[in-house]
Amino acid sequence: MREYRPIVVRFGPLLSAVVLVGGCGSGTEDLVRQAAGDFAAAVAAGESARACDMLTEEAREDADCAALEVAGGEVEQVEVWGDAARVRLGDDVLFLRELAVGWRISGAGCEPRGDRPHRCEVGGR
């Protein structure tokens, strides 16, 4: 299990400005929501290979793509900071990064731990 420090910690006082610029319902937020939903659907359907294709290279190094199992659920909240995002699902927290090929999952199965970094089952470097 790896730890994942969300971007929110790194931005500190700039976070509120970034969140306000990102806004609700933005095109970027919709893309992040779609990527997270697709990943959750693939995992729920037992399509581990398809779900692994949605991971960043670093996250894929930590994943057992033959039997990818992380919690999931419906997308409840999306937060975007530039090329990074956090998505809260019913039973999970995902972290995403925007790459040249689109938004990819960089951390899955992540649990918040108060002031400490999230702990992720997959990825989270």
mmCIF file of C-alpha atoms in Angstrom:
data_model
loop_
_atom_site.group_PDB
_atom_site.id
_atom_site.type_symbol
_atom_site.label_atom_id
_atom_site.label_comp_id
_atom_site.label_asym_id
_atom_site.label_seq_id
_atom_site.Cartn_x
_atom_site.Cartn_y
_atom_site.Cartn_z
ATOM 1 C CA MET A 1 0.000 0.000 0.000
ATOM 2 C CA ARG A 2 1.414 3.384 -0.974
ATOM 3 C CA GLU A 3 0.745 6.803 0.414
ATOM 4 C CA TYR A 4 -0.631 9.553 -1.781
ATOM 5 C CA ARG A 5 -0.377 13.199 -0.847
ATOM 6 C CA PRO A 6 -3.137 15.046 -2.692
ATOM 7 C CA ILE A 7 -2.302 18.177 -4.609
ATOM 8 C CA VAL A 8 -4.504 20.159 -2.218
ATOM 9 C CA VAL A 9 -1.731 19.963 0.377
ATOM 10 C CA ARG A 10 0.865 21.318 -2.027
ATOM 11 C CA PHE A 11 -1.183 24.304 -3.161
ATOM 12 C CA GLY A 12 -1.937 25.610 0.318
ATOM 13 C CA PRO A 13 -3.375 29.151 0.106
ATOM 14 C CA LEU A 14 -3.710 29.011 -3.684
ATOM 15 C CA LEU A 15 -6.294 26.238 -3.518
ATOM 16 C CA SER A 16 -9.333 28.488 -3.200
ATOM 17 C CA ALA A 17 -8.286 30.522 -6.238
ATOM 18 C CA VAL A 18 -7.668 27.391 -8.294
ATOM 19 C CA VAL A 19 -10.995 25.857 -7.324
ATOM 20 C CA LEU A 20 -12.851 29.063 -8.172
ATOM 21 C CA VAL A 21 -11.205 29.253 -11.595
ATOM 22 C CA GLY A 22 -11.986 25.585 -12.270
ATOM 23 C CA GLY A 23 -15.651 26.107 -11.433
ATOM 24 C CA CYS A 24 -18.437 23.561 -11.329
ATOM 25 C CA GLY A 25 -19.569 21.905 -14.506
ATOM 26 C CA SER A 26 -16.505 22.966 -16.477
ATOM 27 C CA GLY A 27 -15.452 20.945 -19.510
ATOM 28 C CA THR A 28 -12.407 19.743 -17.596
ATOM 29 C CA GLU A 29 -14.508 18.624 -14.656
ATOM 30 C CA ASP A 30 -16.779 16.709 -17.034
ATOM 31 C CA LEU A 31 -13.764 14.928 -18.562
ATOM 32 C CA VAL A 32 -12.475 13.969 -15.109
ATOM 33 C CA ARG A 33 -15.948 12.766 -14.067
ATOM 34 C CA GLN A 34 -16.164 10.658 -17.251
ATOM 35 C CA ALA A 35 -12.706 9.096 -16.740
ATOM 36 C CA ALA A 36 -13.452 8.235 -13.110
ATOM 37 C CA GLY A 37 -16.871 6.823 -14.002
ATOM 38 C CA ASP A 38 -15.423 4.700 -16.803
ATOM 39 C CA PHE A 39 -12.753 3.337 -14.464
ATOM 40 C CA ALA A 40 -15.285 2.524 -11.734
ATOM 41 C CA ALA A 41 -17.573 0.834 -14.268
ATOM 42 C CA ALA A 42 -14.731 -1.296 -15.642
ATOM 43 C CA VAL A 43 -13.705 -2.418 -12.151
ATOM 44 C CA ALA A 44 -17.326 -3.159 -11.172
ATOM 45 C CA ALA A 45 -17.787 -5.228 -14.343
ATOM 46 C CA GLY A 46 -14.636 -7.238 -13.584
ATOM 47 C CA GLU A 47 -12.909 -5.846 -16.685
ATOM 48 C CA SER A 48 -9.500 -5.539 -15.049
ATOM 49 C CA ALA A 49 -7.574 -5.219 -18.317
ATOM 50 C CA ARG A 50 -9.765 -2.309 -19.448
ATOM 51 C CA ALA A 51 -9.454 -0.661 -16.020
ATOM 52 C CA CYS A 52 -5.655 -1.065 -16.099
ATOM 53 C CA ASP A 53 -5.548 0.696 -19.463
ATOM 54 C CA MET A 54 -7.020 3.730 -17.663
ATOM 55 C CA LEU A 55 -4.152 3.883 -15.134
ATOM 56 C CA THR A 56 -1.027 6.013 -15.424
ATOM 57 C CA GLU A 57 2.155 4.038 -16.093
ATOM 58 C CA GLU A 58 3.304 4.485 -12.493
ATOM 59 C CA ALA A 59 -0.029 3.308 -11.088
ATOM 60 C CA ARG A 60 -0.002 0.330 -13.441
ATOM 61 C CA GLU A 61 3.326 -0.772 -11.926
ATOM 62 C CA ASP A 62 1.536 -1.286 -8.587
ATOM 63 C CA ALA A 63 -1.579 -2.939 -9.966
ATOM 64 C CA ASP A 64 -2.374 -6.602 -10.382
ATOM 65 C CA CYS A 65 -4.041 -6.150 -13.757
ATOM 66 C CA ALA A 66 -5.197 -9.766 -13.831
ATOM 67 C CA ALA A 67 -7.446 -9.144 -10.827
ATOM 68 C CA LEU A 68 -7.813 -5.432 -10.148
ATOM 69 C CA GLU A 69 -10.063 -4.953 -7.134
ATOM 70 C CA VAL A 70 -10.724 -1.573 -5.572
ATOM 71 C CA ALA A 71 -13.862 -0.097 -4.094
ATOM 72 C CA GLY A 72 -16.029 1.991 -6.349
ATOM 73 C CA GLY A 73 -19.393 3.607 -6.574
ATOM 74 C CA GLU A 74 -20.995 6.595 -8.223
ATOM 75 C CA VAL A 75 -19.057 9.827 -8.697
ATOM 76 C CA GLU A 76 -20.045 12.143 -5.844
ATOM 77 C CA GLN A 77 -17.487 14.960 -5.965
ATOM 78 C CA VAL A 78 -14.869 16.185 -8.423
ATOM 79 C CA GLU A 79 -12.060 18.606 -7.588
ATOM 80 C CA VAL A 80 -9.629 19.741 -10.292
ATOM 81 C CA TRP A 81 -6.341 21.588 -9.840
ATOM 82 C CA GLY A 82 -4.677 22.146 -13.213
ATOM 83 C CA ASP A 83 -3.524 18.733 -14.433
ATOM 84 C CA ALA A 84 -4.484 16.897 -11.226
ATOM 85 C CA ALA A 85 -7.848 15.900 -9.800
ATOM 86 C CA ARG A 86 -9.461 14.078 -6.890
ATOM 87 C CA VAL A 87 -12.750 12.243 -7.312
ATOM 88 C CA ARG A 88 -14.808 10.933 -4.431
ATOM 89 C CA LEU A 89 -16.862 7.881 -5.292
ATOM 90 C CA GLY A 90 -19.363 6.187 -3.033
ATOM 91 C CA ASP A 91 -16.754 3.863 -1.534
ATOM 92 C CA ASP A 92 -13.445 5.185 -2.870
ATOM 93 C CA VAL A 93 -11.253 8.165 -3.605
ATOM 94 C CA LEU A 94 -9.458 8.334 -6.944
ATOM 95 C CA PHE A 95 -6.644 10.640 -7.980
ATOM 96 C CA LEU A 96 -6.223 11.490 -11.650
ATOM 97 C CA ARG A 97 -3.587 13.175 -13.791
ATOM 98 C CA GLU A 98 -4.063 14.757 -17.185
ATOM 99 C CA LEU A 99 -1.698 13.276 -19.747
ATOM 100 C CA ALA A 100 -1.343 13.791 -23.492
ATOM 101 C CA VAL A 101 -3.799 10.886 -23.987
ATOM 102 C CA GLY A 102 -6.372 12.311 -21.556
ATOM 103 C CA TRP A 103 -7.191 11.879 -17.880
ATOM 104 C CA ARG A 104 -5.766 8.729 -16.266
ATOM 105 C CA ILE A 105 -6.084 7.258 -12.781
ATOM 106 C CA SER A 106 -2.912 7.821 -10.737
ATOM 107 C CA GLY A 107 -4.301 6.493 -7.441
ATOM 108 C CA ALA A 108 -7.231 4.195 -6.626
ATOM 109 C CA GLY A 109 -8.564 2.582 -3.508
ATOM 110 C CA CYS A 110 -7.404 5.649 -1.568
ATOM 111 C CA GLU A 111 -8.408 6.316 2.014
ATOM 112 C CA PRO A 112 -8.055 9.719 3.667
ATOM 113 C CA ARG A 113 -6.083 9.736 6.930
ATOM 114 C CA GLY A 114 -6.734 13.159 8.403
ATOM 115 C CA ASP A 115 -3.718 15.439 8.038
ATOM 116 C CA ARG A 116 -1.570 12.597 6.730
ATOM 117 C CA PRO A 117 -1.352 11.571 3.055
ATOM 118 C CA HIS A 118 -4.013 9.289 1.607
ATOM 119 C CA ARG A 119 -3.168 5.595 1.519
ATOM 120 C CA CYS A 120 -3.874 4.004 -1.874
ATOM 121 C CA GLU A 121 -4.195 0.361 -2.876
ATOM 122 C CA VAL A 122 -3.114 1.184 -6.440
ATOM 123 C CA GLY A 123 -0.678 3.921 -7.387
ATOM 124 C CA GLY A 124 -0.362 6.940 -5.201
ATOM 125 C CA ARG A 125 3.235 7.929 -5.812
#
